Tab-separated table of N, CA and C in Angstrom:
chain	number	residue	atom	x	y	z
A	1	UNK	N	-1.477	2.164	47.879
A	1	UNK	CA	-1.929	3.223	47.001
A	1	UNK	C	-2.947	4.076	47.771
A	2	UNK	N	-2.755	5.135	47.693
A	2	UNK	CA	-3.480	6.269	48.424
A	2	UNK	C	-5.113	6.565	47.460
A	3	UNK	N	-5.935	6.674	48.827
A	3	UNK	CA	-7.544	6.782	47.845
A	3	UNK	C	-7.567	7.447	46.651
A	4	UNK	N	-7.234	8.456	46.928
A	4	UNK	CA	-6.675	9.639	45.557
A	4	UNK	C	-6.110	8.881	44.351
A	5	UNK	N	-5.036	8.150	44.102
A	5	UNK	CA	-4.488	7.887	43.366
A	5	UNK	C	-5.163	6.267	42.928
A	6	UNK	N	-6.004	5.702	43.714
A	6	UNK	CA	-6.809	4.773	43.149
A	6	UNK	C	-8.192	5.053	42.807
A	7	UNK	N	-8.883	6.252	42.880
A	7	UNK	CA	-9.871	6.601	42.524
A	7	UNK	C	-9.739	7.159	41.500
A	8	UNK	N	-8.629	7.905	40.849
A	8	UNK	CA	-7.881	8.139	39.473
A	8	UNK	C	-7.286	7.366	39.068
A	9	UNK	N	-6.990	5.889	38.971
A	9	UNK	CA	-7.016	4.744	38.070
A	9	UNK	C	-8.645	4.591	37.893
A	10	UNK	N	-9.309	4.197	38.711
A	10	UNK	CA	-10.511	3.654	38.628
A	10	UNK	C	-11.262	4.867	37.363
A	11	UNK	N	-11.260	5.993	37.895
A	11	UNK	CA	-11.705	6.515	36.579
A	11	UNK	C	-11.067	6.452	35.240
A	12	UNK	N	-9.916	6.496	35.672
A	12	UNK	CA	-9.238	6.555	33.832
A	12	UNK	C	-9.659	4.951	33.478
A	13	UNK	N	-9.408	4.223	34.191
A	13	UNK	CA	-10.559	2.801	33.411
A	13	UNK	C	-10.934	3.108	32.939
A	14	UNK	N	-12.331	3.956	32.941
A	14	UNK	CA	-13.401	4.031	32.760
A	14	UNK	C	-13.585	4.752	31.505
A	15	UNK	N	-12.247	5.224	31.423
A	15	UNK	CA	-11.992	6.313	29.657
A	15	UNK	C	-12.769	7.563	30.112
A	16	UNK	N	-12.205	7.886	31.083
A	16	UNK	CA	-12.997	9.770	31.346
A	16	UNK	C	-12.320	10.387	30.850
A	17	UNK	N	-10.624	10.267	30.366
A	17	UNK	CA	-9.797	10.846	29.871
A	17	UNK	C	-9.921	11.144	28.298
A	18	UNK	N	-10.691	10.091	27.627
A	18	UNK	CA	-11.049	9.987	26.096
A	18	UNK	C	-12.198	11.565	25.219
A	19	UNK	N	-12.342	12.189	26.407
A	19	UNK	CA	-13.094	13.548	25.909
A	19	UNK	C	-13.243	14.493	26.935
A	20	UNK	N	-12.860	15.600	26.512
A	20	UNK	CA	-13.206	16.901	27.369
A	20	UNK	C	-13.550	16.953	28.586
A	21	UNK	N	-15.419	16.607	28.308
A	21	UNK	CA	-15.889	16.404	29.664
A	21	UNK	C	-15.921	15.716	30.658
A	22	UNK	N	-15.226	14.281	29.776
A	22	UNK	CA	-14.893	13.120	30.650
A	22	UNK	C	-13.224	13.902	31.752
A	23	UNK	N	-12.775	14.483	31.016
A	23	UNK	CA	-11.374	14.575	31.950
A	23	UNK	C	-11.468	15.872	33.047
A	24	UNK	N	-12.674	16.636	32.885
A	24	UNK	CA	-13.446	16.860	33.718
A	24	UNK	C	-13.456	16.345	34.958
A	25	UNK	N	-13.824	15.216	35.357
A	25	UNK	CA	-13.791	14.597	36.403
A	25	UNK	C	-12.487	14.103	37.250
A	26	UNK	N	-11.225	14.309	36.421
A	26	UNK	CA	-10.084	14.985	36.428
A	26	UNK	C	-9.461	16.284	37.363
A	27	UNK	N	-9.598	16.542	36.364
A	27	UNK	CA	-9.312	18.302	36.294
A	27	UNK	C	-9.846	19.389	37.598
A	28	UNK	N	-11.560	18.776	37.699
A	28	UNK	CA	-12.143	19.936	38.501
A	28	UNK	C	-12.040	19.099	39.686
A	29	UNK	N	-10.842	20.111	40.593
A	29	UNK	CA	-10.434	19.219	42.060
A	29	UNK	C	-12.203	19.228	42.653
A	30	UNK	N	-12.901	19.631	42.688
A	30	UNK	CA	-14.181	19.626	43.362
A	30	UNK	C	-14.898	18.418	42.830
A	31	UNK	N	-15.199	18.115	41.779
A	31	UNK	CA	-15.379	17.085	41.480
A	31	UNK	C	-14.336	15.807	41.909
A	32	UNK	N	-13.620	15.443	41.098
A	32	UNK	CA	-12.333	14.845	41.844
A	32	UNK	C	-12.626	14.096	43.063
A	33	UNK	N	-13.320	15.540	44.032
A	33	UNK	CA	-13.397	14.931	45.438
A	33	UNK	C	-14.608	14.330	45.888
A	34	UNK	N	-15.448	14.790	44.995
A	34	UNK	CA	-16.631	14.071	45.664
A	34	UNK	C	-16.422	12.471	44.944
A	35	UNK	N	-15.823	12.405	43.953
A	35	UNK	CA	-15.671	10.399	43.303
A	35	UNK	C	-14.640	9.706	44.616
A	36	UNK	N	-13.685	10.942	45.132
A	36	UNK	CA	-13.214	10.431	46.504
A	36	UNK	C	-14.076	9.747	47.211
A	37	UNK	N	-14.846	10.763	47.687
A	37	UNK	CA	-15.865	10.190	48.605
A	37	UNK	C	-16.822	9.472	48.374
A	38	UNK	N	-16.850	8.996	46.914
A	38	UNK	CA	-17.686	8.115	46.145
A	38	UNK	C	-17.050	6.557	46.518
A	39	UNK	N	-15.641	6.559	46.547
A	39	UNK	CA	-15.069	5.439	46.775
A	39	UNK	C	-14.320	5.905	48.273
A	40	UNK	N	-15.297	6.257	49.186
A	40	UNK	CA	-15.025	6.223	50.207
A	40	UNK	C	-16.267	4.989	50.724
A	41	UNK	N	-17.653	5.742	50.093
A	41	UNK	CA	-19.475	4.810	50.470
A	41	UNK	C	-18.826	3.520	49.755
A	42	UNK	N	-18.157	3.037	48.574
A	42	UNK	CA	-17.341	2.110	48.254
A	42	UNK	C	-17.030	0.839	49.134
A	43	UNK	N	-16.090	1.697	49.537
A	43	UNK	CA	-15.162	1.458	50.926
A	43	UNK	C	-15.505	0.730	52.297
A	44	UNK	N	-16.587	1.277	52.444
A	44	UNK	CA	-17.740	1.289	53.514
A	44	UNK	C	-19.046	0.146	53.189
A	45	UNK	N	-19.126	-0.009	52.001
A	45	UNK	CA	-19.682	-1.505	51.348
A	45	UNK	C	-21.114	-0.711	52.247
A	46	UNK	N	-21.586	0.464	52.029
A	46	UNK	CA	-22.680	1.321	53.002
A	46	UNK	C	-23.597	1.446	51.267
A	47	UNK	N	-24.552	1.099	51.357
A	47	UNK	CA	-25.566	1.695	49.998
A	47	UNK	C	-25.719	3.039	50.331
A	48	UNK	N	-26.263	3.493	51.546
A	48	UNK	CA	-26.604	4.985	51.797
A	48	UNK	C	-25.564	5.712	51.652
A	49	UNK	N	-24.501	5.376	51.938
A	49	UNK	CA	-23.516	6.655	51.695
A	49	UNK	C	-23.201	6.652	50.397
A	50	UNK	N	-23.020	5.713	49.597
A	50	UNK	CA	-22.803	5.722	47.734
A	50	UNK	C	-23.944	6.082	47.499
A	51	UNK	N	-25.163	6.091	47.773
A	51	UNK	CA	-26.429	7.021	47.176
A	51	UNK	C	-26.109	8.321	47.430
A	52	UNK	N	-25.961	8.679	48.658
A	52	UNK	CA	-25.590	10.142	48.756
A	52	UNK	C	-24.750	11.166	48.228
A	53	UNK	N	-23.590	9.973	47.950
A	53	UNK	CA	-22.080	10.494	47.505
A	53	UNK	C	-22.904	10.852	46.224
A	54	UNK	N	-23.568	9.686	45.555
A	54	UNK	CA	-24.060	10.127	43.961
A	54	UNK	C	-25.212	11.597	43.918
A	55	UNK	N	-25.871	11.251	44.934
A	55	UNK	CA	-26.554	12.744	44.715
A	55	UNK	C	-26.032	13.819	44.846
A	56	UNK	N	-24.727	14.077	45.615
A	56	UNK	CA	-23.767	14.955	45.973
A	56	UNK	C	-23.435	15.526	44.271
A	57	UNK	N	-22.530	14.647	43.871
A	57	UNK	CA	-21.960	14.256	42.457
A	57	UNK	C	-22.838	14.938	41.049
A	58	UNK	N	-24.399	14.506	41.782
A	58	UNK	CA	-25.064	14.641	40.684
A	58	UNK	C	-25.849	16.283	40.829
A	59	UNK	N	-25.979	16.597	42.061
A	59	UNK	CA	-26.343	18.020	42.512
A	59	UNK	C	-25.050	19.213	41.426
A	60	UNK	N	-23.988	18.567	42.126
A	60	UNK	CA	-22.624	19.374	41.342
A	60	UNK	C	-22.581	19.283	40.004
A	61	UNK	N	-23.010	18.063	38.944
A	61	UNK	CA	-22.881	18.238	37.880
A	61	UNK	C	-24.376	19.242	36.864
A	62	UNK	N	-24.847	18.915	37.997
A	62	UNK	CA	-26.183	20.291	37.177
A	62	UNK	C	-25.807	21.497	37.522
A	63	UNK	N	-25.310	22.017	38.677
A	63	UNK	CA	-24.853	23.436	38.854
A	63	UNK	C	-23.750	23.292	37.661
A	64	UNK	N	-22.570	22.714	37.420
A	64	UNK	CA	-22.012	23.305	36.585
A	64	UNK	C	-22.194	22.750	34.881
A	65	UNK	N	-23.806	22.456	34.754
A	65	UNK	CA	-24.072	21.907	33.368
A	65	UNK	C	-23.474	20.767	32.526
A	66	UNK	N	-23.363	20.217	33.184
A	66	UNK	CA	-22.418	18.747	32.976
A	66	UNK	C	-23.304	17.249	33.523
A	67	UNK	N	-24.680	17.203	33.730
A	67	UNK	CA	-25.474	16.245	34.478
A	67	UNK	C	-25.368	14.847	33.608
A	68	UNK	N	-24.710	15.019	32.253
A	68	UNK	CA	-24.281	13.703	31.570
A	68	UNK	C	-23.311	12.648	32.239
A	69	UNK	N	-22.446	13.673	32.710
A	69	UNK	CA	-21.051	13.094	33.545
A	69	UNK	C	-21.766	11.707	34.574
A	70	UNK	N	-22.539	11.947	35.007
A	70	UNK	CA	-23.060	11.242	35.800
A	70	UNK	C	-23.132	9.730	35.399
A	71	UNK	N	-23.327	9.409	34.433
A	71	UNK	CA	-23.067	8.204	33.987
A	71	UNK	C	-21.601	7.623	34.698
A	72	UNK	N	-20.664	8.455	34.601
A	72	UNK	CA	-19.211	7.555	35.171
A	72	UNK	C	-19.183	7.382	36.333
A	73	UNK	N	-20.184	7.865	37.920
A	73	UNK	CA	-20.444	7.903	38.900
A	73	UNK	C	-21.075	6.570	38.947
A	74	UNK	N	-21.746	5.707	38.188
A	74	UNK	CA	-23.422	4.876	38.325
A	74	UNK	C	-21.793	3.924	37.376
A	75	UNK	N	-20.941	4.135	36.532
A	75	UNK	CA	-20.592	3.176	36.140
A	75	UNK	C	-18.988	2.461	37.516
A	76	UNK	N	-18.155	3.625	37.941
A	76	UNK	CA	-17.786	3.480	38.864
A	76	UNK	C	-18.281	2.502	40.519
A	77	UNK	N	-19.255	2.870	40.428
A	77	UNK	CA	-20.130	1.667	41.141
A	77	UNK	C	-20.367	0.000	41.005
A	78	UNK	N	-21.065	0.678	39.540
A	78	UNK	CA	-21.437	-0.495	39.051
A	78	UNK	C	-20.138	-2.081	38.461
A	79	UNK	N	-18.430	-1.043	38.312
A	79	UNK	CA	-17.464	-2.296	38.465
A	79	UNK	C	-16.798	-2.123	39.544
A	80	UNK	N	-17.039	-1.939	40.658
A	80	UNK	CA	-16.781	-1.871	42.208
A	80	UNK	C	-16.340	-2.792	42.658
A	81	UNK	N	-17.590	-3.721	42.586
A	81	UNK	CA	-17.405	-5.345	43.070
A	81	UNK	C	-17.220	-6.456	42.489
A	82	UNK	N	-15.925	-6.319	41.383
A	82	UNK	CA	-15.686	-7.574	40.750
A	82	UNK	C	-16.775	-7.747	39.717
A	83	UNK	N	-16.622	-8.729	38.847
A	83	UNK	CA	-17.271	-8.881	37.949
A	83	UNK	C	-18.452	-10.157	38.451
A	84	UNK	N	-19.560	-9.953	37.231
A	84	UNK	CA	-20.665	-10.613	37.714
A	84	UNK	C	-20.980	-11.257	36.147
A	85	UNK	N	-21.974	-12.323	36.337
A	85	UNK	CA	-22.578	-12.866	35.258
A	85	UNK	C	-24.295	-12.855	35.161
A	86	UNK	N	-24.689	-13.114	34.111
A	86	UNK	CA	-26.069	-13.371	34.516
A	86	UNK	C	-26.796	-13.922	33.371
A	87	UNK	N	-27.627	-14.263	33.835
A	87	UNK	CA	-28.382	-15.809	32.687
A	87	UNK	C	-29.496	-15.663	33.015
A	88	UNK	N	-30.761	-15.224	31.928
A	88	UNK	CA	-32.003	-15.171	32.358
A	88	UNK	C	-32.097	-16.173	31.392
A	89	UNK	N	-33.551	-17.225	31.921
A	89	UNK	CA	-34.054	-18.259	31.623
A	89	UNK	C	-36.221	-18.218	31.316
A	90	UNK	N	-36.221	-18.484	30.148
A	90	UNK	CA	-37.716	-18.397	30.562
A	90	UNK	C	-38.089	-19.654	30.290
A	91	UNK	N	-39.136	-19.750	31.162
A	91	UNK	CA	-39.554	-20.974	31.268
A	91	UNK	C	-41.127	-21.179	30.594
A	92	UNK	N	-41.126	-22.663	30.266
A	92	UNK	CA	-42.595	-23.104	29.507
A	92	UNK	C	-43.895	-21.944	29.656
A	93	UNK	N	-44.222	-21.891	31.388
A	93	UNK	CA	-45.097	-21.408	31.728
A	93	UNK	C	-45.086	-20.181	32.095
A	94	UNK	N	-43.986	-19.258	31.196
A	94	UNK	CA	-44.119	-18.143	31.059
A	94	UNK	C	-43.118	-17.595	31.860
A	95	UNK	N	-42.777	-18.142	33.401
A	95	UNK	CA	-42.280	-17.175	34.193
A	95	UNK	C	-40.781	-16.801	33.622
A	96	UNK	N	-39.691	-16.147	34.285
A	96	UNK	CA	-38.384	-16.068	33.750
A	96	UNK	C	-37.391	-15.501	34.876
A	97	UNK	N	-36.831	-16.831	35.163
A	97	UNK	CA	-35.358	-16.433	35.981
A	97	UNK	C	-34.581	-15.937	35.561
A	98	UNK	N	-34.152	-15.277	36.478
A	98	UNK	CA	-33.094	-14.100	36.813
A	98	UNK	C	-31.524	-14.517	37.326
A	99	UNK	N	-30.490	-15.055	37.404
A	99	UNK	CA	-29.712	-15.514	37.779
A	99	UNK	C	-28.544	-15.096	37.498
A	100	UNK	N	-28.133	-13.945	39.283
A	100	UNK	CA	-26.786	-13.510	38.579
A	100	UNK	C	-25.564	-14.387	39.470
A	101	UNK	N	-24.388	-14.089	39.442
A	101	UNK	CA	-23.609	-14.817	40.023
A	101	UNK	C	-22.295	-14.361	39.678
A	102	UNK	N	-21.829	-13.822	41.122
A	102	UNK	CA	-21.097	-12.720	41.345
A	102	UNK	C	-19.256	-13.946	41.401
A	103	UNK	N	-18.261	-13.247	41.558
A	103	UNK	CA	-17.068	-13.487	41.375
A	103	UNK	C	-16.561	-13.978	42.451
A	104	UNK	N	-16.818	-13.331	43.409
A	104	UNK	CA	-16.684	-13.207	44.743
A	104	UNK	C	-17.655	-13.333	45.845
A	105	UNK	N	-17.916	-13.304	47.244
A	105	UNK	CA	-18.711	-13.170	48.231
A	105	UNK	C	-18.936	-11.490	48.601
A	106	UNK	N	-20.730	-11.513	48.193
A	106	UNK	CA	-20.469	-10.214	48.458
A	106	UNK	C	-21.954	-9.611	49.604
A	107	UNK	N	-21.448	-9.017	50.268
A	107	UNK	CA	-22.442	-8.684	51.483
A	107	UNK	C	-23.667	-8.328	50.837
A	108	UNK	N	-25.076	-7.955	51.566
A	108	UNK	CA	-26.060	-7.698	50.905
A	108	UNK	C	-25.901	-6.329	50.184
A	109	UNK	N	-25.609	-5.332	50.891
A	109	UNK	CA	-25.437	-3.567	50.774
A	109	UNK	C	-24.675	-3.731	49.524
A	110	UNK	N	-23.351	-4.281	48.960
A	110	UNK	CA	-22.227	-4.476	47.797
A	110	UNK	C	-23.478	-4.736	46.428
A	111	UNK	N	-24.055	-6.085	47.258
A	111	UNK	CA	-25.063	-6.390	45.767
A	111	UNK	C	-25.951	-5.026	45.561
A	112	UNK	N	-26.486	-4.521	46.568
A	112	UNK	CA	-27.704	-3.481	46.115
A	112	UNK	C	-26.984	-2.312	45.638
A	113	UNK	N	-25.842	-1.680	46.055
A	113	UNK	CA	-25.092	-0.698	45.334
A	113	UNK	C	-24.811	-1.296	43.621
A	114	UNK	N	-24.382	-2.508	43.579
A	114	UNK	CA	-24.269	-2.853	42.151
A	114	UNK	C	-25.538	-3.051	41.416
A	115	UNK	N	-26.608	-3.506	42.364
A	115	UNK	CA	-27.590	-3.469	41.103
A	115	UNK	C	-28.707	-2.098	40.576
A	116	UNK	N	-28.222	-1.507	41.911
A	116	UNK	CA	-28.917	0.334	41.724
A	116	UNK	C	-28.143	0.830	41.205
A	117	UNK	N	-26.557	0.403	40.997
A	117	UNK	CA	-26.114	1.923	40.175
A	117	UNK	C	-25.991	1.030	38.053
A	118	UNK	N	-26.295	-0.255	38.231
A	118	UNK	CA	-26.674	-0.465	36.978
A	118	UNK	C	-27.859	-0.417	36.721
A	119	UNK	N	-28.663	-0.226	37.216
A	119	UNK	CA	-30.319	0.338	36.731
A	119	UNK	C	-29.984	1.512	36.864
A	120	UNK	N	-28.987	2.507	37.194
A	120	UNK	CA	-29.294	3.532	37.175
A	120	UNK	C	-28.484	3.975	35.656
A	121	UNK	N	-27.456	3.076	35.737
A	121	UNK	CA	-26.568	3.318	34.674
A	121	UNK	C	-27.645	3.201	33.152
A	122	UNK	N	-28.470	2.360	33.253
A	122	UNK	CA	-29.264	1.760	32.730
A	122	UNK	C	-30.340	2.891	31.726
A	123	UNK	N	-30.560	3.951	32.912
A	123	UNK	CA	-31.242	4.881	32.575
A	123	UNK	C	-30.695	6.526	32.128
A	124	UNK	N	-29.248	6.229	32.226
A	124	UNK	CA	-28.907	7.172	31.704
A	124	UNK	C	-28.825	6.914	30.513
A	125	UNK	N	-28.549	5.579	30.172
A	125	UNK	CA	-27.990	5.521	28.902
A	125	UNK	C	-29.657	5.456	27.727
A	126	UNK	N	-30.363	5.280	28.719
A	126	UNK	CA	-32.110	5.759	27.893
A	126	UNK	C	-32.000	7.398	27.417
A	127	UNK	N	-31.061	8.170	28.207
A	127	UNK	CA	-31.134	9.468	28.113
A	127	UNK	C	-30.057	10.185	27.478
A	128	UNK	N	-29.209	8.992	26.511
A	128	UNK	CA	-28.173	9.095	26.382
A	128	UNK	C	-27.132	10.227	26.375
A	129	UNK	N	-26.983	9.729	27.485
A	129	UNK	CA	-25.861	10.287	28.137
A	129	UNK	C	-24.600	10.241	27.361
A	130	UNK	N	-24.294	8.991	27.394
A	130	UNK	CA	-23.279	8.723	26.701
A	130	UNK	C	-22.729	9.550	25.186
A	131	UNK	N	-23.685	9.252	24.491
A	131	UNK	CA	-23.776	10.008	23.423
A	131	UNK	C	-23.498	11.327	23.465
A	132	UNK	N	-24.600	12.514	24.550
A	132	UNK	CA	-23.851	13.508	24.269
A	132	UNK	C	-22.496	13.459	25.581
A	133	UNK	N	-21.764	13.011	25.996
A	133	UNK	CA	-20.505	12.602	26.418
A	133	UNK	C	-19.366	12.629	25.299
A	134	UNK	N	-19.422	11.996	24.117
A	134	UNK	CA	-19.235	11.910	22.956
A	134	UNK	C	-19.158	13.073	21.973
A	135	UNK	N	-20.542	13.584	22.160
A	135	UNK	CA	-20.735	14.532	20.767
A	135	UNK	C	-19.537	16.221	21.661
A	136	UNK	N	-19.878	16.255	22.782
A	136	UNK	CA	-19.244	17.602	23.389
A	136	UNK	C	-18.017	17.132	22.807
A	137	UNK	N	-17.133	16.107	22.549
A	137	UNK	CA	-15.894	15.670	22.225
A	137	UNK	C	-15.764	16.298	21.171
A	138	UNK	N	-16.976	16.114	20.095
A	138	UNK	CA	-16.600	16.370	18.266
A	138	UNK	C	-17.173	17.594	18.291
A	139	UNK	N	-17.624	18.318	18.851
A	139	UNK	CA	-18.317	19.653	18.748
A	139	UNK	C	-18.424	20.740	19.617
A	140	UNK	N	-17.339	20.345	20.096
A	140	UNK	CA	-17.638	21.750	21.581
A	140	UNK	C	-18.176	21.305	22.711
A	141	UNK	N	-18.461	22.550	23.316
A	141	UNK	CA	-19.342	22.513	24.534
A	141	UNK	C	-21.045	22.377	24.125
A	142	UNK	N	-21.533	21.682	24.398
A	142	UNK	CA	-22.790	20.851	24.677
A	142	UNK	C	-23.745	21.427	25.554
A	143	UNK	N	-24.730	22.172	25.266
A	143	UNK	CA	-25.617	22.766	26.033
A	143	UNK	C	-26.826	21.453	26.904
A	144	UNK	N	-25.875	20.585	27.858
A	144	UNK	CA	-26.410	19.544	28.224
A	144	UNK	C	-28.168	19.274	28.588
A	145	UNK	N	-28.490	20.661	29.324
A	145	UNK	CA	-29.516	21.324	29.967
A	145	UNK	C	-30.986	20.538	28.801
A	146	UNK	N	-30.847	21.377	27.321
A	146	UNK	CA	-31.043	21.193	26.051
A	146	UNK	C	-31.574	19.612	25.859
A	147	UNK	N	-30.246	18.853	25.952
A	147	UNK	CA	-30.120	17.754	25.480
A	147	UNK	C	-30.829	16.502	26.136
A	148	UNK	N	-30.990	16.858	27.692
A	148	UNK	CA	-31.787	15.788	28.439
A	148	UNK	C	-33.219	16.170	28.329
């Protein structure tokens, strides 16, 4: 399967197709290409180049008023590497483990791309993103700018 055509499964996973702006990421070959090259830093199991790719991504979605989108960039990441578990534990004396435990063997750079683009995912969804992702669906175009 050609990058192209697995970087468009990987998004339609993700239900970008389920609203407007989600199919967006679709549609606008410019976009399109930079989630290419999103699952190129992927590819490359490189943190710096998937940071970059995302600032790329995320530069483009404020020029064209769309900086919500960004959430499917941070979530694209974030199921990259197989699935993970995790079990926090607190203990008597207060402290509290952290314990995740991944599917697979995964290099150091794989873990830090997964756990920066779910803290990042983390914080969009403080800014919910998601939501207006959603509302542009039931109401038009979404003056995103506004909304964050």
């Amino acid at each position: 399967m050609s990058i192209y055509a697995h970087t468009k499964c990987r998004l339609q996973s993700h239900s970008v197709e389920k609203t407007a702006d989600g199919r967006l990421t679709l549609s606008d070959h410019r976009l399109f290409l930079l989630f290419v090259n999103l699952e190129r830093g992927v590819r490359a199991k490189d943190f710096a180049y998937a940071q970059s790719a995302v600032d790329t991504i995320k530069v483009y979605l404020e020029g064209i008023n769309k900086r919500h989108l960004l959430v499917f960039a941070y979530m694209y990441l974030g199921f990259s590497f197989g699935g993970s578990s995790l079990r926090i534990e607190n203990s008597t004396e207060g402290k509290m483990t952290r314990t995740k435990t991944f599917q697979r063997h995964l290099c150091e750079d794989e873990i830090l791309i997964e756990e920066w683009a779910w803290l990042m995912f983390k914080r969009c969804e403080r800014q919910h993103f998601f939501s207006i992702v959603y509302r542009s669906a039931e109401e038009g175009r979404v003056d995103t700018q506004n909304s964050l």
